[in-house]
Short mmCIF file of C-alpha atoms in Angstrom, two decimals:
data_model
loop_
_atom_site.label_atom_id
_atom_site.label_comp_id
_atom_site.label_asym_id
_atom_site.label_seq_id
_atom_site.Cartn_x
_atom_site.Cartn_y
_atom_site.Cartn_z
CA MET A 153 0.04 -0.03 0.01
CA LEU A 154 2.88 2.42 0.77
CA ASN A 155 4.24 1.87 -2.58
CA ASN A 156 0.98 2.72 -4.13
CA ILE A 157 0.79 5.93 -2.08
CA ASP A 158 4.36 6.81 -3.08
CA LYS A 159 3.42 6.37 -6.73
CA ALA A 160 0.27 8.25 -6.46
CA LEU A 161 2.08 11.31 -5.10
CA ARG A 162 4.73 11.28 -8.05
CA ILE A 163 3.65 13.07 -11.28
CA GLY A 164 6.71 13.25 -13.44
CA ASP A 165 9.35 15.44 -11.99
CA LEU A 166 6.92 16.49 -9.17
CA ASN A 167 6.88 14.60 -5.99
CA LEU A 168 4.09 15.75 -3.72
CA SER A 169 5.40 13.80 -0.77
CA GLU A 170 8.22 16.28 -0.58
CA SER A 171 8.51 19.00 1.94
CA LEU A 172 7.08 22.39 1.18
CA ASP A 173 10.70 23.85 1.20
CA ASN A 174 11.61 21.13 -1.45
CA LEU A 175 8.49 21.99 -3.45
CA LYS A 176 9.38 25.58 -3.17
CA ASN A 177 12.83 24.84 -4.65
CA LEU A 178 11.27 23.31 -7.65
CA ALA A 179 8.88 26.23 -8.15
CA ARG A 180 12.03 28.62 -8.18
CA GLU A 181 13.69 26.37 -10.71
CA LYS A 182 10.57 26.57 -12.97
CA ALA A 183 10.41 30.32 -12.69
CA ARG A 184 14.30 30.69 -13.21
CA LEU A 185 14.33 28.64 -16.52
CA VAL A 186 11.61 30.93 -17.86
CA LYS A 187 13.33 34.07 -16.68
CA LEU A 188 16.76 33.08 -18.24
CA ALA A 189 15.36 31.75 -21.53
CA GLN A 190 16.73 33.78 -24.45
CA GLU A 191 13.99 35.31 -26.74
CA SER A 192 14.80 32.65 -29.43
CA ALA A 193 14.41 29.84 -26.96
CA ARG A 194 11.29 31.42 -25.10
CA ALA A 195 8.51 29.84 -27.11
CA ARG A 196 10.02 26.39 -26.51
CA ILE A 197 10.44 27.02 -22.51
CA LEU A 198 6.84 28.20 -22.47
CA SER A 199 5.43 25.48 -24.39
CA GLY A 200 7.43 22.89 -22.04
CA CYS A 201 6.00 24.51 -18.91
CA ALA A 202 2.44 24.45 -20.23
CA ASP A 203 2.96 20.56 -20.91
CA ASP A 204 4.41 20.13 -17.45
CA ALA A 205 1.44 22.14 -16.00
CA LEU A 206 -1.06 19.94 -17.86
CA ILE A 207 0.62 16.73 -16.67
CA TYR A 208 0.60 17.83 -13.03
CA GLY A 209 -2.98 18.62 -13.31
CA ILE A 210 -2.89 22.38 -12.76
CA GLU A 211 -6.07 24.04 -13.86
CA ASN A 212 -6.64 27.26 -15.69
CA ILE A 213 -3.24 27.07 -17.47
CA PRO A 214 -2.64 30.22 -19.38
CA SER A 215 -2.55 30.17 -23.22
CA ASP A 216 -1.47 33.66 -24.06
CA GLU A 217 2.45 34.20 -24.14
CA THR A 218 2.22 37.52 -22.13
CA GLU A 219 0.09 35.67 -19.40
CA GLN A 220 2.49 32.49 -19.61
CA LEU A 221 5.56 34.93 -19.08
CA LYS A 222 3.78 36.32 -16.11
CA LYS A 223 2.67 33.08 -14.67
CA PHE A 224 5.53 30.63 -15.42
CA GLY A 225 8.30 33.07 -14.56
CA CYS A 226 6.77 33.43 -11.05
CA ASP A 227 8.03 30.98 -8.52
CA SER A 228 5.00 32.08 -6.23
CA TRP A 229 2.73 30.81 -8.93
CA TRP A 230 4.18 27.68 -9.29
CA PHE A 231 4.48 27.17 -5.35
CA LYS A 232 0.76 28.02 -4.97
CA GLN A 233 -0.04 25.47 -7.59
CA PHE A 234 2.12 22.73 -5.98
CA LYS A 235 0.62 23.17 -2.51
CA THR A 236 -2.84 23.10 -3.89
CA LEU A 237 -2.07 19.81 -5.82
CA LYS A 238 -0.34 18.29 -2.59
CA LYS A 239 -3.31 19.04 -0.39
CA ARG A 240 -5.92 17.85 -2.72
CA LYS A 241 -4.11 14.57 -3.55
CA LEU A 242 -3.69 13.85 0.16
CA GLU A 243 -7.26 14.30 0.76
CA GLN A 244 -8.35 12.15 -2.03
CA MET A 245 -6.00 9.47 -1.05
CA ALA A 246 -7.77 9.63 2.62
CA ARG A 247 -10.83 9.17 0.59
CA ASP A 248 -9.37 6.13 -1.27
CA LEU A 249 -8.44 4.52 2.15
CA GLU A 250 -12.26 5.25 3.04
CA LEU A 251 -11.32 7.52 5.89
CA VAL A 252 -14.12 9.97 4.97
CA HIS A 253 -17.44 9.08 5.83
CA LYS A 254 -20.00 9.50 8.74
CA HIS A 255 -18.73 6.35 10.47
CA LYS A 256 -14.96 7.70 10.42
CA SER A 257 -14.86 11.43 9.67
CA SER A 258 -17.70 13.23 7.95
CA TYR A 259 -17.10 15.59 4.93
CA VAL A 260 -13.39 15.84 5.20
CA SER A 261 -10.59 13.70 6.84
CA ASN A 262 -9.22 14.60 10.22
CA TYR A 263 -5.87 15.41 8.67
CA THR A 264 -7.08 18.17 6.35
CA ASN A 265 -9.47 19.40 8.99
CA ASN A 266 -6.67 19.85 11.42
CA ARG A 267 -4.35 21.19 8.74
CA ARG A 268 -7.19 23.71 7.86
CA GLN A 269 -7.56 24.62 11.89
CA GLN A 270 -3.79 25.20 12.12
CA GLU A 271 -3.94 27.52 8.95
CA LYS A 272 -6.64 29.62 10.34
CA SER A 273 -4.97 29.87 13.68
CA LEU A 274 -1.91 31.13 11.94
CA SER A 275 -3.62 33.46 9.79
CA ARG A 276 -5.26 34.96 13.06
CA GLN A 277 -1.81 35.46 14.47
CA PHE A 278 -0.67 37.15 11.28
CA LEU A 279 -3.80 39.38 11.46
CA GLU A 280 -3.49 40.39 15.10
CA SER A 281 0.28 41.15 14.65
CA THR A 282 -0.08 43.02 11.51
CA TYR A 283 -0.98 46.78 11.39
CA ILE A 284 -2.01 49.03 8.57
CA ASN A 285 -2.32 53.02 8.55
CA ASN A 286 -3.31 55.72 6.16
CA GLU A 287 -2.51 59.17 5.23
CA LEU A 288 -4.35 60.66 8.34
CA GLY A 289 -2.56 58.39 10.56
CA ASP A 290 -5.19 55.97 11.46
CA GLU A 291 -3.90 52.67 12.49
CA PHE A 292 -5.69 49.33 12.80
CA SER A 293 -4.69 45.86 13.20
CA LEU A 294 -5.94 43.56 10.23
CA ALA A 295 -7.67 41.44 12.90
CA GLU A 296 -9.96 44.55 13.65
CA VAL A 297 -10.74 44.92 10.07
CA TYR A 298 -11.46 41.29 9.49
CA ASP A 299 -13.84 41.01 12.48
CA LYS A 300 -15.87 44.02 10.95
CA ASN A 301 -16.26 42.81 7.48
CA VAL A 302 -17.97 39.87 5.74
CA SER A 303 -14.82 37.78 6.18
CA ASN A 304 -16.23 37.35 9.67
CA PRO A 305 -18.50 34.21 9.59
CA ALA A 306 -21.22 35.95 11.80
CA ILE A 307 -21.36 39.05 9.51
CA ARG A 308 -21.18 36.91 6.23
CA ARG A 309 -24.28 34.76 7.60
CA ALA A 310 -26.24 37.83 8.55
CA GLU A 311 -25.49 39.35 5.21
CA LEU A 312 -26.77 36.24 3.45
CA MET A 313 -29.92 36.21 5.42
CA VAL A 314 -30.66 39.70 4.70
CA ARG A 315 -30.33 39.13 0.91
CA ALA A 316 -32.42 35.98 0.97
CA LYS A 317 -35.14 37.78 2.78
CA GLY A 318 -35.10 40.58 0.47
CA PHE A 319 -35.61 38.09 -2.62
CA GLU A 320 -38.36 36.55 -0.75
CA GLU A 321 -39.96 40.27 -0.26
CA LEU A 322 -39.48 40.93 -3.91
CA ALA A 323 -41.08 37.54 -4.70
CA GLU A 324 -44.12 38.28 -2.60
CA TYR A 325 -44.36 41.73 -4.12
CA ASN A 326 -44.35 40.40 -7.57
CA HIS A 327 -46.56 37.27 -6.65
CA HIS A 328 -43.60 34.87 -7.59
CA GLN A 329 -43.37 31.23 -6.49
CA ALA A 330 -40.57 29.98 -4.35
CA LEU A 331 -38.94 26.63 -5.32
CA PHE A 332 -36.24 24.72 -3.26
CA ILE A 333 -34.44 22.24 -5.59
CA THR A 334 -31.67 19.70 -4.53
CA LEU A 335 -29.48 18.62 -7.21
CA THR A 336 -27.29 15.34 -6.62
CA THR A 337 -24.70 13.69 -8.67
CA PRO A 338 -25.26 10.19 -10.24
CA SER A 339 -24.33 7.23 -8.13
CA ARG A 340 -20.94 6.78 -9.70
CA PHE A 341 -19.82 9.98 -7.98
CA HIS A 342 -20.50 8.82 -4.60
CA GLN A 343 -17.60 6.78 -2.95
CA ILE A 344 -19.03 5.52 0.34
CA LYS A 345 -22.89 4.47 1.06
CA ALA A 346 -24.73 5.60 4.01
CA ASN A 347 -24.14 2.23 5.96
CA GLY A 348 -20.28 2.98 5.56
CA THR A 349 -19.56 0.42 2.83
CA ALA A 350 -17.89 1.02 -0.45
CA ASN A 351 -19.92 1.84 -3.35
CA PRO A 352 -18.89 -0.58 -6.28
CA LYS A 353 -19.96 1.95 -9.01
CA PHE A 354 -17.59 4.70 -7.66
CA ASN A 355 -15.71 5.97 -10.77
CA GLY A 356 -12.81 7.62 -8.63
CA ALA A 357 -13.87 11.26 -9.06
CA THR A 358 -12.70 13.82 -6.60
CA PRO A 359 -15.44 16.22 -4.92
CA ARG A 360 -14.15 18.99 -7.30
CA GLU A 361 -14.66 16.94 -10.37
CA ALA A 362 -18.27 16.01 -9.02
CA HIS A 363 -18.94 19.72 -8.53
CA HIS A 364 -17.86 20.36 -12.23
CA PHE A 365 -20.38 17.90 -13.22
CA LEU A 366 -23.20 19.54 -11.43
CA ASN A 367 -21.90 22.80 -12.78
CA ASP A 368 -21.89 21.83 -16.41
CA GLU A 369 -25.52 20.58 -16.00
CA TRP A 370 -26.58 23.78 -14.47
CA LYS A 371 -25.05 25.72 -17.42
CA LEU A 372 -27.32 23.65 -19.69
CA ILE A 373 -30.26 24.20 -17.83
CA ARG A 374 -29.80 27.87 -17.34
CA SER A 375 -29.23 28.26 -21.15
CA ALA A 376 -32.42 26.34 -21.85
CA ILE A 377 -34.59 28.40 -19.45
CA HIS A 378 -33.17 31.52 -20.80
CA LYS A 379 -34.33 30.72 -24.25
CA LYS A 380 -37.80 30.06 -22.63
CA GLN A 381 -37.55 33.78 -21.25
CA ILE A 382 -37.69 31.91 -17.62
CA ASN A 383 -35.68 34.16 -15.13
CA PRO A 384 -35.35 32.70 -11.76
CA TYR A 385 -33.45 34.58 -8.87
CA GLY A 386 -32.25 33.36 -5.48
CA PHE A 387 -29.30 31.49 -4.26
CA ARG A 388 -27.31 28.33 -4.49
CA VAL A 389 -25.82 26.59 -1.68
CA VAL A 390 -23.22 23.96 -2.07
CA GLU A 391 -22.56 21.29 0.64
CA PRO A 392 -21.15 17.82 0.76
CA HIS A 393 -22.56 14.60 1.56
CA HIS A 394 -21.02 12.49 4.46
CA ASP A 395 -18.63 10.98 2.04
CA SER A 396 -17.47 14.70 0.71
CA THR A 397 -19.47 14.38 -2.59
CA PRO A 398 -21.11 17.65 -3.17
CA HIS A 399 -24.73 18.51 -3.86
CA TRP A 400 -26.52 21.53 -4.60
CA HIS A 401 -29.54 23.28 -2.79
CA LEU A 402 -31.07 26.00 -5.05
CA LEU A 403 -33.75 28.44 -3.52
CA LEU A 404 -35.18 29.94 -6.75
CA PHE A 405 -38.10 32.47 -7.09
CA ILE A 406 -39.99 32.39 -10.56
CA HIS A 407 -43.44 33.34 -12.05
CA PRO A 408 -45.80 30.55 -11.11
CA ASP A 409 -46.63 30.05 -14.72
CA ASP A 410 -43.00 28.95 -15.22
CA THR A 411 -42.89 26.56 -12.47
CA LYS A 412 -43.77 23.23 -14.61
CA SER A 413 -41.42 24.29 -17.52
CA LEU A 414 -38.37 24.89 -14.92
CA ILE A 415 -39.02 21.59 -13.23
CA GLN A 416 -39.29 19.74 -16.51
CA THR A 417 -35.93 21.51 -17.90
CA PHE A 418 -34.04 20.14 -14.74
CA GLN A 419 -35.42 16.71 -15.43
CA HIS A 420 -34.62 16.76 -19.00
CA TYR A 421 -30.96 17.43 -18.57
CA ALA A 422 -30.54 15.02 -15.58
CA LEU A 423 -31.96 12.40 -17.66
CA GLN A 424 -29.32 12.98 -20.34
CA ASP A 425 -26.80 11.37 -18.25
CA ALA A 426 -26.36 7.68 -19.23
CA ASP A 427 -26.95 6.59 -15.38
CA THR A 428 -29.90 8.53 -14.76
CA ASN A 429 -33.42 7.01 -15.65
CA GLN A 430 -37.00 7.52 -14.57
CA SER A 431 -36.67 5.10 -11.78
CA ASN A 432 -33.71 6.83 -10.07
CA LEU A 433 -34.39 10.39 -11.20
CA LYS A 434 -36.12 11.17 -7.87
CA HIS A 435 -32.63 10.53 -6.33
CA ARG A 436 -31.07 13.14 -8.57
CA ILE A 437 -33.60 16.07 -8.18
CA LYS A 438 -35.78 16.70 -5.54
CA CYS A 439 -38.09 19.92 -5.88
CA VAL A 440 -40.20 21.48 -3.08
CA THR A 441 -42.82 24.12 -3.85
CA ILE A 442 -42.56 26.31 -0.81
CA ASP A 443 -46.05 27.22 0.55
CA SER A 444 -45.90 30.62 2.33
CA GLU A 445 -48.70 29.81 4.69
CA LYS A 446 -46.51 27.04 6.09
CA GLY A 447 -43.12 28.66 6.27
CA SER A 448 -41.04 31.29 4.60
CA ALA A 449 -38.62 30.57 1.91
CA THR A 450 -35.89 32.31 4.13
CA GLY A 451 -36.51 30.15 6.88
CA TYR A 452 -36.27 27.17 4.62
CA ILE A 453 -32.65 27.88 3.48
CA ALA A 454 -31.53 29.34 6.98
CA LYS A 455 -30.51 26.20 8.25
CA TYR A 456 -28.39 25.36 5.17
CA ILE A 457 -26.70 28.83 5.45
CA SER A 458 -26.10 28.38 9.10
CA LYS A 459 -24.73 24.82 8.55
CA ASN A 460 -22.28 25.90 6.05
CA ILE A 461 -20.76 28.83 7.85
CA ASP A 462 -20.87 28.29 11.62
CA GLY A 463 -23.51 26.21 12.72
CA HIS A 464 -24.89 29.05 14.53
CA GLY A 465 -28.77 28.29 15.82
CA LEU A 466 -28.22 24.72 15.24
CA ASP A 467 -27.53 21.89 17.87
CA LYS A 468 -26.92 18.90 15.67
CA ASP A 469 -26.33 18.19 11.91
CA LEU A 470 -28.32 15.65 10.05
CA ASP A 471 -26.19 12.84 11.35
CA GLY A 472 -26.75 13.89 14.99
CA LYS A 473 -23.31 15.34 15.30
CA ASP A 474 -22.31 18.85 16.74
CA ALA A 475 -23.43 21.52 14.27
CA ASN A 476 -20.35 23.71 15.14
CA GLU A 477 -17.83 21.00 14.48
CA SER A 478 -19.58 20.05 11.33
CA ALA A 479 -19.71 23.62 10.02
CA GLN A 480 -15.84 23.70 10.77
CA LYS A 481 -15.22 20.60 8.69
CA ILE A 482 -17.53 21.90 6.08
CA GLU A 483 -15.44 24.94 5.71
CA ALA A 484 -12.40 22.87 5.51
CA TRP A 485 -13.73 20.68 2.63
CA ALA A 486 -14.72 23.86 0.57
CA SER A 487 -11.31 25.34 1.20
CA ASN A 488 -9.32 22.31 0.29
CA TRP A 489 -11.34 21.47 -2.86
CA GLY A 490 -11.80 25.26 -3.89
CA ILE A 491 -15.66 24.95 -4.04
CA ARG A 492 -17.64 28.12 -3.74
CA GLN A 493 -20.43 27.39 -1.15
CA PHE A 494 -22.80 30.28 -1.85
CA GLN A 495 -23.55 31.99 -5.01
CA GLN A 496 -26.29 34.43 -5.92
CA ILE A 497 -28.52 33.83 -9.00
CA GLY A 498 -30.05 36.84 -10.67
CA GLY A 499 -30.46 40.10 -8.67
CA ALA A 500 -28.37 43.36 -8.57
CA PRO A 501 -24.70 42.69 -7.79
CA VAL A 502 -23.51 42.59 -4.11
CA THR A 503 -20.19 44.43 -4.93
CA ILE A 504 -22.17 47.76 -5.38
CA TRP A 505 -24.38 47.21 -2.35
CA ARG A 506 -20.98 46.71 -0.12
CA GLU A 507 -19.64 49.98 -1.61
CA LEU A 508 -22.91 51.72 -1.07
CA ARG A 509 -22.83 50.76 2.57
CA LYS A 510 -19.43 52.59 2.91
CA LEU A 511 -21.07 55.73 2.19
CA ARG A 512 -22.65 57.21 5.54
CA ASP A 513 -23.43 60.70 4.46
CA PRO A 514 -26.03 61.60 1.62
CA VAL A 515 -24.97 61.67 -2.00
CA ASP A 516 -25.54 64.60 -4.53
CA ASN A 517 -27.03 62.07 -7.01
CA PRO A 518 -30.44 60.89 -6.79
CA ILE A 519 -29.74 57.49 -8.26
CA ILE A 520 -27.12 56.60 -5.87
CA GLU A 521 -28.53 58.16 -3.09
CA GLN A 522 -31.92 56.13 -3.47
CA ALA A 523 -29.67 52.84 -3.56
CA ARG A 524 -27.43 54.26 -0.49
CA LYS A 525 -30.42 54.69 1.54
CA ALA A 526 -31.78 50.95 0.89
CA ALA A 527 -28.35 49.68 1.28
CA ASP A 528 -27.81 51.49 4.58
CA SER A 529 -31.02 50.39 5.93
CA SER A 530 -30.19 46.63 4.89
CA ASP A 531 -33.14 46.60 2.49
CA TRP A 532 -32.02 44.10 -0.13
CA ALA A 533 -35.45 44.42 -1.97
CA ALA A 534 -35.53 48.22 -2.05
CA TYR A 535 -31.83 48.01 -3.29
CA ASN A 536 -32.69 45.57 -6.29
CA LEU A 537 -35.71 47.97 -7.20
CA SER A 538 -33.34 50.95 -7.16
CA MET A 539 -31.18 48.96 -9.44
CA GLY A 540 -33.72 48.19 -12.06
CA GLY A 541 -35.11 44.90 -10.79
CA VAL A 542 -33.68 41.43 -10.37
CA ASN A 543 -33.41 40.63 -14.10
CA LEU A 544 -31.75 43.57 -15.61
CA PRO A 545 -28.31 42.58 -17.09
CA ARG A 546 -25.44 43.85 -15.12
CA SER A 547 -24.14 46.17 -17.86
CA ALA A 548 -27.63 47.86 -17.92
CA ARG A 549 -27.71 48.68 -14.27
CA PRO A 550 -27.95 52.34 -13.30
CA ILE A 551 -25.00 52.24 -11.00
CA GLN A 552 -21.61 50.84 -12.04
CA PRO A 553 -18.46 50.06 -10.31
CA TYR A 554 -15.74 52.93 -10.84
CA TYR A 555 -12.23 51.86 -11.54
CA GLU A 556 -9.29 54.07 -11.74
CA GLU A 557 -6.01 53.15 -13.32
CA GLN A 558 -2.96 53.27 -11.21
CA GLU A 559 0.89 53.10 -12.10
CA ILE A 560 2.57 50.96 -9.64
CA ASN A 561 6.51 51.39 -9.91
CA LEU A 562 7.55 49.63 -6.54
CA VAL A 563 8.50 46.00 -7.41
CA PHE A 564 10.15 43.89 -4.84
CA ASN A 565 12.37 40.73 -5.77
CA THR A 566 10.91 38.02 -3.40
CA ASP A 567 14.34 36.43 -2.97
CA THR A 568 16.66 39.40 -2.24
CA GLY A 569 14.44 41.99 -1.18
CA GLU A 570 15.74 44.32 -4.12
CA VAL A 571 13.46 46.86 -5.27
CA ILE A 572 13.13 46.75 -8.98
CA ASP A 573 11.80 49.78 -11.08
CA GLU A 574 9.18 48.16 -13.51
CA PRO A 575 6.03 50.19 -13.97
CA ASN A 576 2.95 48.28 -13.94
CA ILE A 577 -0.71 49.72 -14.73
CA VAL A 578 -3.39 48.21 -12.49
CA LYS A 579 -7.05 48.90 -12.27
CA LYS A 580 -8.51 49.78 -8.70
CA LEU A 581 -12.00 49.90 -7.58
CA LYS A 582 -12.52 53.24 -6.15
CA GLY A 583 -16.08 53.97 -6.13
CA LEU A 584 -19.31 54.06 -8.15
CA SER A 585 -20.73 55.87 -11.14
CA ALA A 586 -24.22 56.75 -12.28
CA GLY A 587 -23.96 58.20 -15.90
CA ASP A 588 -21.36 61.07 -15.72
CA HIS A 589 -21.39 60.99 -11.86
CA VAL A 590 -18.66 59.62 -9.85
CA THR A 591 -18.98 59.04 -6.05
CA ILE A 592 -15.57 57.92 -4.25
CA THR A 593 -16.13 55.13 -1.67
CA ARG A 594 -12.44 54.20 -1.10
CA LYS A 595 -10.95 57.43 -0.06
CA HIS A 596 -7.73 56.49 1.89
CA ASN A 597 -4.54 54.79 0.80
CA TRP A 598 -3.57 52.09 3.33
CA THR A 599 -0.16 50.52 3.86
CA ILE A 600 1.40 47.96 6.02
CA SER A 601 3.04 49.52 8.95
CA GLY A 602 4.80 46.33 10.23
CA SER A 603 4.33 42.95 11.60
CA VAL A 604 5.23 41.06 14.93
CA ASN A 605 7.02 37.84 14.05
CA SER A 606 4.61 35.87 16.24
CA VAL A 607 4.40 32.89 14.06
CA ASN A 608 6.75 30.22 13.25
CA SER A 609 9.59 31.41 10.96
CA GLY A 610 8.93 28.41 8.73
CA THR A 611 5.64 29.65 7.65
CA GLU A 612 4.66 31.46 4.52
CA ILE A 613 2.96 34.24 6.75
CA ASN A 614 5.98 35.12 8.75
CA GLU A 615 8.17 35.01 5.45
CA PHE A 616 5.80 37.56 3.88
CA ALA A 617 5.81 39.75 6.98
CA GLU A 618 9.50 39.57 7.04
CA GLN A 619 10.09 40.57 3.34
CA LEU A 620 7.78 43.42 3.93
CA GLY A 621 9.99 44.66 6.62
CA GLY A 622 9.27 47.76 8.71
CA SER A 623 9.02 48.16 12.48
CA SER A 624 6.07 46.90 14.49
CA LYS A 625 3.47 49.57 15.79
CA HIS A 626 1.54 46.87 17.82
CA GLY A 627 1.94 48.81 20.96
CA ALA A 628 0.72 52.18 19.59
CA SER A 629 -2.60 53.42 20.37
CA VAL A 630 -5.25 53.13 17.70
CA MET A 631 -7.11 56.14 16.46
CA HIS A 632 -10.44 56.96 14.96
CA ARG A 633 -11.71 53.36 15.45
CA ALA A 634 -15.13 54.44 14.02
CA SER A 635 -13.48 54.92 10.65
CA ILE A 636 -12.27 51.28 10.31
CA PRO A 637 -12.19 50.31 6.73
CA ASP A 638 -13.38 47.50 4.75
CA PHE A 639 -10.99 44.44 4.27
CA ASP A 640 -11.35 44.57 0.54
CA GLU A 641 -10.21 48.33 0.62
CA ILE A 642 -7.04 47.42 2.46
CA ALA A 643 -6.14 44.25 0.43
CA SER A 644 -6.49 46.60 -2.85
CA GLN A 645 -3.57 48.91 -1.64
CA PHE A 646 -1.22 45.91 -1.74
CA ASP A 647 -0.69 46.41 -5.29
CA ALA A 648 2.36 48.31 -4.52
CA TYR A 649 4.02 45.15 -3.38
CA THR A 650 3.49 43.40 -6.76
CA ASP A 651 5.50 40.26 -6.46
CA GLN A 652 4.71 40.08 -2.79
CA GLN A 653 1.04 40.62 -3.83
CA GLU A 654 1.03 36.89 -5.31
CA ARG A 655 2.02 35.47 -1.82
CA TRP A 656 -0.26 37.91 0.20
CA PHE A 657 -3.24 36.88 -1.79
CA GLN A 658 -2.37 33.36 -1.72
CA TYR A 659 -2.79 33.53 1.90
CA TYR A 660 -5.65 36.28 1.72
CA GLU A 661 -7.71 34.04 -0.37
CA SER A 662 -7.67 31.21 2.41
CA LEU A 663 -9.21 33.68 5.11
CA HIS A 664 -11.24 36.05 3.05
CA TYR A 665 -14.66 35.15 1.77
CA ASP A 666 -15.70 37.67 -0.81
CA GLY A 667 -19.44 36.65 -0.79
CA LEU A 668 -21.32 35.45 -3.60
#
């Protein structure tokens, strides 16, 4: 068995059983070959890198030469890919060893769950020991900012509930029907049966591959109903079965006359699968028409939102296990497999909603001001109405995000700390626009003021903090706490660190949830 495990972890010249330091060395070597390549040999080197990435199983390999130079010549990009491959391969091996199911460890292996909790603990240390300040002298720890943003699970859960309730209010206003649809993959994607025995039909697919299967099926359904001019709005929640195979829950609001056609479209595309037939269709698709007299649509989805975020308000999960621990493991599952748990379907964009909520004073523009009042009062229904309703295309919305181009000259060499003058133009979200009117929502420039080396020196977090340098100000008094900025706003200021940005966002992505 150990022989088989060792073979499974070797892909060409990539050995995923190696330490992170060795994987980092391989990443540097890959990037070095690209950087040193003469122009005449560059196409051959890039082609070889693309072939290697494909063999390794790296997703979203760039095809454009400019993008290839940027990615393949960056050791941080390679290292991030190697770490992702390593953690997913190890988790899939745990599944192959039948260690992931409700009779062992539901949703995710104990190894992956423990690793994820350690990551989050280290990230918290980093946030608490790293400070940012602006041109006014305001200073905050990143932990303070994190706790006041949708990165905070409690705030994320509250925002999702506000938005779900807003959609329900719009449905009531328009006399629309609420449907709760559950989509499950065919039997071949399920590894372990409910009784803990292996499924002989299992095809070896990973949870990510199973999720892609459902996503491909949804794309076909969405395209078909769009042609029928059926425009549902609502939310999708992705969660794992006990053996980590994903399934989808969709809360959709539609015109009552479209209900039958929508359900038939879901069934039609489910039956296109070779293993799905009329006798087992009920296991693939379950549709519940929500009766508002018996319960609200928001109440229907509330437990799924809570179960997949922090377990708030729930004592036990479906298997009788502690809801908080289950939520923790579900989050580790989603992080490990790169699965987006929540997604809005239809409706006005949440990015503009969040930007509007940063504005405390009235705006001298009636379009933005109307939307600002709705967002400031947490009225998702009124916000959608002010943005043209739930079905208006994004490009036709009366309010658009406003971006400014900025030239970044400060580039660090991640190995030596040397500053290299390589101008780079980036677009940064700065506010909102309505016609010719622009309202700035991100008024300050935030920079890192230092970091206390409170985490192990071998971690990526500490390495990033050390490379940024600067003295710690963790003992300084914090001023103007009422003006604590949004975490997105602070992260957007890190463009000045260009090369370090890859490493920062690699870690930032593991702790920041940008909503839907």
